[in-house]
Amino acid sequence: QHSKHLVGQMSESPAKKAKNGVKVATATCASNIAVIKYWGKRDSKLLLPINSSLSVTLDPSKMGTTTTAAVSPEWEGDRLWLNGKEEDVNSQRIQNCLREIRKRA
């Protein structure tokens, strides 16, 4: 069983750690902001919405999100950093995310 660490911003270079047998994967995506949210369907058969919706996708190079996950058989437990600050990983929401990462690893 491998312990896994989910890292929002790593203090050491992932490439440097990868040389030491640590597996690292990084994903970057644009942020999307809902200006007018979707509130459901007014007609399920025709798939018509109750209201129109509008969202804005921001330039990922300026306002994107980057997430890095790293795993090593030598590490114990889970750790998580958001914006350079270590966070508690015991919340149900974070545990659900870690479970999904493990399923896909």
Coordinates of N, CA and C in Angstrom, one line a residue:
Q1 N 0.8 -1.2 0.0 CA 0.0 0.0 0.0 C 0.9 1.2 0.0
H2 N 0.6 2.1 -1.0 CA 1.4 3.4 -1.1 C 0.6 4.5 -0.4
S3 N 1.3 5.3 0.4 CA 0.7 6.5 0.9 C 0.8 7.6 -0.2
K4 N -0.2 8.4 -0.2 CA -0.3 9.4 -1.3 C -0.4 10.8 -0.7
H5 N 0.3 11.8 -1.3 CA 0.2 13.2 -0.9 C -0.4 14.0 -2.0
L6 N -1.3 14.8 -1.7 CA -1.9 15.7 -2.7 C -1.4 17.1 -2.4
V7 N -0.8 17.7 -3.4 CA 0.0 19.0 -3.1 C -0.6 20.0 -4.1
G8 N -1.0 21.2 -3.5 CA -1.5 22.3 -4.3 C -0.3 23.1 -4.8
Q9 N 0.7 23.2 -4.0 CA 1.9 23.9 -4.4 C 3.1 23.3 -3.6
M10 N 4.0 22.7 -4.3 CA 5.1 21.9 -3.7 C 6.2 22.9 -3.4
S11 N 6.9 22.7 -2.2 CA 8.0 23.5 -1.9 C 9.3 23.0 -2.7
E12 N 9.3 21.8 -3.0 CA 10.5 21.3 -3.8 C 10.0 21.0 -5.2
S13 N 10.9 21.0 -6.2 CA 10.6 20.8 -7.6 C 10.1 19.3 -7.8
P14 N 8.9 19.1 -8.4 CA 8.5 17.8 -8.7 C 9.5 17.0 -9.5
A15 N 10.2 17.6 -10.4 CA 11.2 16.9 -11.3 C 12.3 16.4 -10.4
K16 N 12.7 17.2 -9.4 CA 13.8 16.8 -8.5 C 13.4 15.6 -7.7
K17 N 12.1 15.6 -7.2 CA 11.6 14.5 -6.4 C 11.4 13.3 -7.2
A18 N 11.0 13.4 -8.5 CA 10.8 12.3 -9.3 C 12.1 11.4 -9.5
K19 N 13.2 12.1 -9.5 CA 14.5 11.4 -9.6 C 14.7 10.4 -8.5
N20 N 14.1 10.7 -7.3 CA 14.3 9.9 -6.1 C 13.3 8.8 -6.0
G21 N 12.6 8.4 -7.1 CA 11.6 7.3 -7.1 C 10.2 7.8 -6.7
V22 N 10.0 9.0 -6.5 CA 8.7 9.6 -6.2 C 7.9 9.8 -7.6
K23 N 6.7 9.3 -7.6 CA 5.9 9.5 -8.8 C 5.1 10.8 -8.7
V24 N 5.1 11.6 -9.7 CA 4.5 13.0 -9.6 C 3.6 13.2 -10.9
A25 N 2.4 13.7 -10.7 CA 1.6 14.1 -11.8 C 1.0 15.5 -11.5
T26 N 1.0 16.4 -12.5 CA 0.5 17.7 -12.4 C -0.5 18.0 -13.4
A27 N -1.6 18.7 -13.0 CA -2.6 19.1 -14.0 C -2.9 20.6 -13.8
T28 N -3.1 21.3 -14.9 CA -3.5 22.7 -14.8 C -4.8 22.9 -15.6
C29 N -5.6 23.8 -15.1 CA -6.9 24.1 -15.8 C -7.3 25.5 -15.6
A30 N -8.2 26.0 -16.4 CA -8.7 27.4 -16.3 C -9.8 27.4 -15.2
S31 N -10.0 28.5 -14.6 CA -11.0 28.7 -13.6 C -12.3 29.2 -14.4
N32 N -13.4 28.7 -14.0 CA -14.7 29.1 -14.6 C -15.6 29.7 -13.5
I33 N -16.2 30.8 -13.8 CA -17.1 31.5 -12.9 C -18.5 31.6 -13.5
A34 N -19.4 31.1 -12.7 CA -20.8 31.2 -13.2 C -21.4 32.6 -12.8
V35 N -21.8 33.3 -13.8 CA -22.4 34.6 -13.6 C -23.9 34.5 -13.4
I36 N -24.5 33.7 -14.2 CA -25.9 33.3 -14.1 C -26.0 31.8 -14.0
K37 N -26.4 31.2 -12.9 CA -26.3 29.8 -12.7 C -27.5 29.1 -13.3
Y38 N -27.3 27.8 -13.7 CA -28.3 26.9 -14.2 C -29.1 26.4 -13.0
W39 N -30.4 26.5 -13.0 CA -31.3 26.1 -11.9 C -32.2 24.9 -12.2
G40 N -31.9 24.2 -13.2 CA -32.7 23.0 -13.5 C -33.4 23.1 -14.8
K41 N -34.3 22.1 -15.0 CA -35.1 22.0 -16.3 C -36.5 22.4 -16.1
R42 N -37.0 23.1 -17.0 CA -38.5 23.4 -17.0 C -39.2 22.3 -17.8
D43 N -38.5 21.6 -18.7 CA -39.1 20.5 -19.5 C -38.1 19.4 -19.6
S44 N -38.3 18.3 -18.9 CA -37.3 17.2 -18.9 C -37.3 16.5 -20.2
K45 N -38.4 16.4 -20.9 CA -38.5 15.7 -22.2 C -37.7 16.4 -23.3
L46 N -37.9 17.7 -23.3 CA -37.2 18.6 -24.3 C -35.9 19.1 -23.9
L47 N -35.5 18.8 -22.6 CA -34.3 19.3 -22.0 C -34.2 20.8 -22.1
L48 N -35.2 21.5 -21.7 CA -35.2 22.9 -21.7 C -34.9 23.5 -20.3
P49 N -34.0 24.4 -20.1 CA -33.7 24.9 -18.8 C -34.7 25.9 -18.3
I50 N -34.8 26.0 -17.0 CA -35.7 27.0 -16.3 C -35.2 28.4 -16.7
N51 N -33.9 28.6 -16.8 CA -33.4 29.9 -17.1 C -32.1 29.8 -17.9
S52 N -31.7 30.8 -18.6 CA -30.5 30.8 -19.3 C -29.3 30.9 -18.3
S53 N -28.2 30.4 -18.7 CA -27.0 30.5 -17.8 C -25.9 31.2 -18.6
L54 N -25.0 31.8 -17.8 CA -23.8 32.4 -18.4 C -22.6 32.2 -17.5
S55 N -21.5 31.8 -18.1 CA -20.3 31.7 -17.3 C -19.1 32.2 -18.1
V56 N -18.0 32.5 -17.3 CA -16.8 33.1 -17.9 C -15.7 32.2 -17.5
T57 N -14.9 31.8 -18.5 CA -13.7 31.0 -18.3 C -12.5 32.0 -18.4
L58 N -11.7 32.0 -17.3 CA -10.5 32.9 -17.2 C -9.3 32.3 -17.9
D59 N -8.4 33.2 -18.3 CA -7.2 32.8 -18.9 C -6.3 31.9 -18.0
P60 N -6.1 30.7 -18.3 CA -5.4 29.8 -17.3 C -4.0 30.2 -17.0
S61 N -3.3 31.0 -17.9 CA -2.0 31.5 -17.6 C -2.0 32.6 -16.6
K62 N -3.1 33.2 -16.4 CA -3.2 34.3 -15.4 C -4.0 34.0 -14.2
M63 N -5.1 33.2 -14.3 CA -6.0 32.9 -13.2 C -6.3 31.4 -13.2
G64 N -5.4 30.5 -13.6 CA -5.6 29.1 -13.6 C -5.3 28.4 -12.3
T65 N -5.6 27.1 -12.3 CA -5.3 26.3 -11.1 C -4.4 25.2 -11.5
T66 N -3.3 25.0 -10.6 CA -2.4 23.9 -10.9 C -2.4 23.0 -9.6
T67 N -2.6 21.7 -9.9 CA -2.6 20.8 -8.8 C -1.5 19.7 -9.1
T68 N -0.7 19.3 -8.1 CA 0.3 18.3 -8.3 C 0.0 17.2 -7.2
A69 N 0.0 16.0 -7.6 CA -0.1 14.9 -6.7 C 1.2 14.1 -6.8
A70 N 1.7 13.6 -5.6 CA 2.9 12.9 -5.6 C 2.7 11.7 -4.7
V71 N 3.4 10.5 -5.0 CA 3.3 9.3 -4.2 C 4.6 8.7 -4.0
S72 N 4.8 8.1 -2.9 CA 6.1 7.4 -2.6 C 5.7 6.3 -1.6
P73 N 6.3 5.1 -1.8 CA 6.0 4.0 -0.8 C 6.7 4.3 0.6
E74 N 7.6 5.3 0.6 CA 8.3 5.6 1.8 C 7.5 6.6 2.7
W75 N 6.6 7.3 2.1 CA 5.8 8.3 2.9 C 4.7 7.7 3.7
E76 N 4.4 8.3 4.8 CA 3.3 7.8 5.7 C 2.2 8.8 5.7
G77 N 1.0 8.4 5.5 CA -0.2 9.3 5.7 C -0.3 10.3 4.5
D78 N -1.4 11.1 4.6 CA -1.7 12.0 3.5 C -1.4 13.4 4.0
R79 N -0.9 14.3 3.1 CA -0.7 15.7 3.4 C -1.2 16.5 2.3
L80 N -1.6 17.8 2.6 CA -2.2 18.6 1.6 C -1.8 20.1 1.8
W81 N -1.4 20.8 0.8 CA -1.0 22.2 0.9 C -2.0 22.9 -0.1
L82 N -2.5 24.0 0.4 CA -3.3 25.0 -0.5 C -2.7 26.3 -0.3
N83 N -2.3 26.9 -1.5 CA -1.6 28.2 -1.5 C -0.4 28.3 -0.5
G84 N 0.4 27.2 -0.5 CA 1.6 27.1 0.3 C 1.4 26.9 1.7
K85 N 0.2 26.7 2.2 CA -0.1 26.4 3.6 C -0.6 25.0 3.8
E86 N 0.0 24.2 4.7 CA -0.5 22.9 5.0 C -1.9 22.9 5.6
E87 N -2.8 22.0 5.1 CA -4.2 22.0 5.6 C -4.5 20.6 6.2
D88 N -5.5 20.6 7.0 CA -6.0 19.3 7.6 C -6.6 18.4 6.5
V89 N -6.2 17.2 6.5 CA -6.8 16.3 5.4 C -7.9 15.4 5.9
N90 N -8.4 15.6 7.2 CA -9.3 14.7 7.8 C -10.8 15.0 7.4
S91 N -11.1 16.1 6.7 CA -12.4 16.5 6.4 C -13.0 15.5 5.4
Q92 N -14.3 15.2 5.4 CA -14.9 14.3 4.5 C -14.7 14.7 3.1
R93 N -14.8 16.0 2.8 CA -14.6 16.5 1.4 C -13.2 16.1 0.9
I94 N -12.2 16.4 1.6 CA -10.9 16.1 1.2 C -10.6 14.6 1.1
Q95 N -11.2 13.8 2.0 CA -11.1 12.4 1.9 C -11.8 11.8 0.7
N96 N -12.9 12.4 0.3 CA -13.6 12.0 -0.9 C -12.7 12.2 -2.1
C97 N -12.0 13.4 -2.2 CA -11.1 13.7 -3.3 C -9.9 12.7 -3.3
L98 N -9.3 12.5 -2.2 CA -8.2 11.5 -2.1 C -8.6 10.1 -2.6
R99 N -9.8 9.7 -2.2 CA -10.3 8.4 -2.6 C -10.5 8.3 -4.1
E100 N -10.9 9.4 -4.8 CA -11.1 9.5 -6.2 C -9.7 9.4 -6.9
I101 N -8.8 10.2 -6.3 CA -7.4 10.1 -6.9 C -6.8 8.7 -6.8
R102 N -7.0 8.1 -5.7 CA -6.5 6.7 -5.6 C -7.1 5.7 -6.6
K103 N -8.4 5.9 -6.8 CA -9.1 5.1 -7.8 C -8.5 5.2 -9.2
R104 N -8.1 6.4 -9.5 CA -7.6 6.7 -10.9 C -6.1 6.5 -11.0
A105 N -5.4 6.3 -9.9 CA -3.9 6.2 -9.9 C -3.5 4.9 -10.6

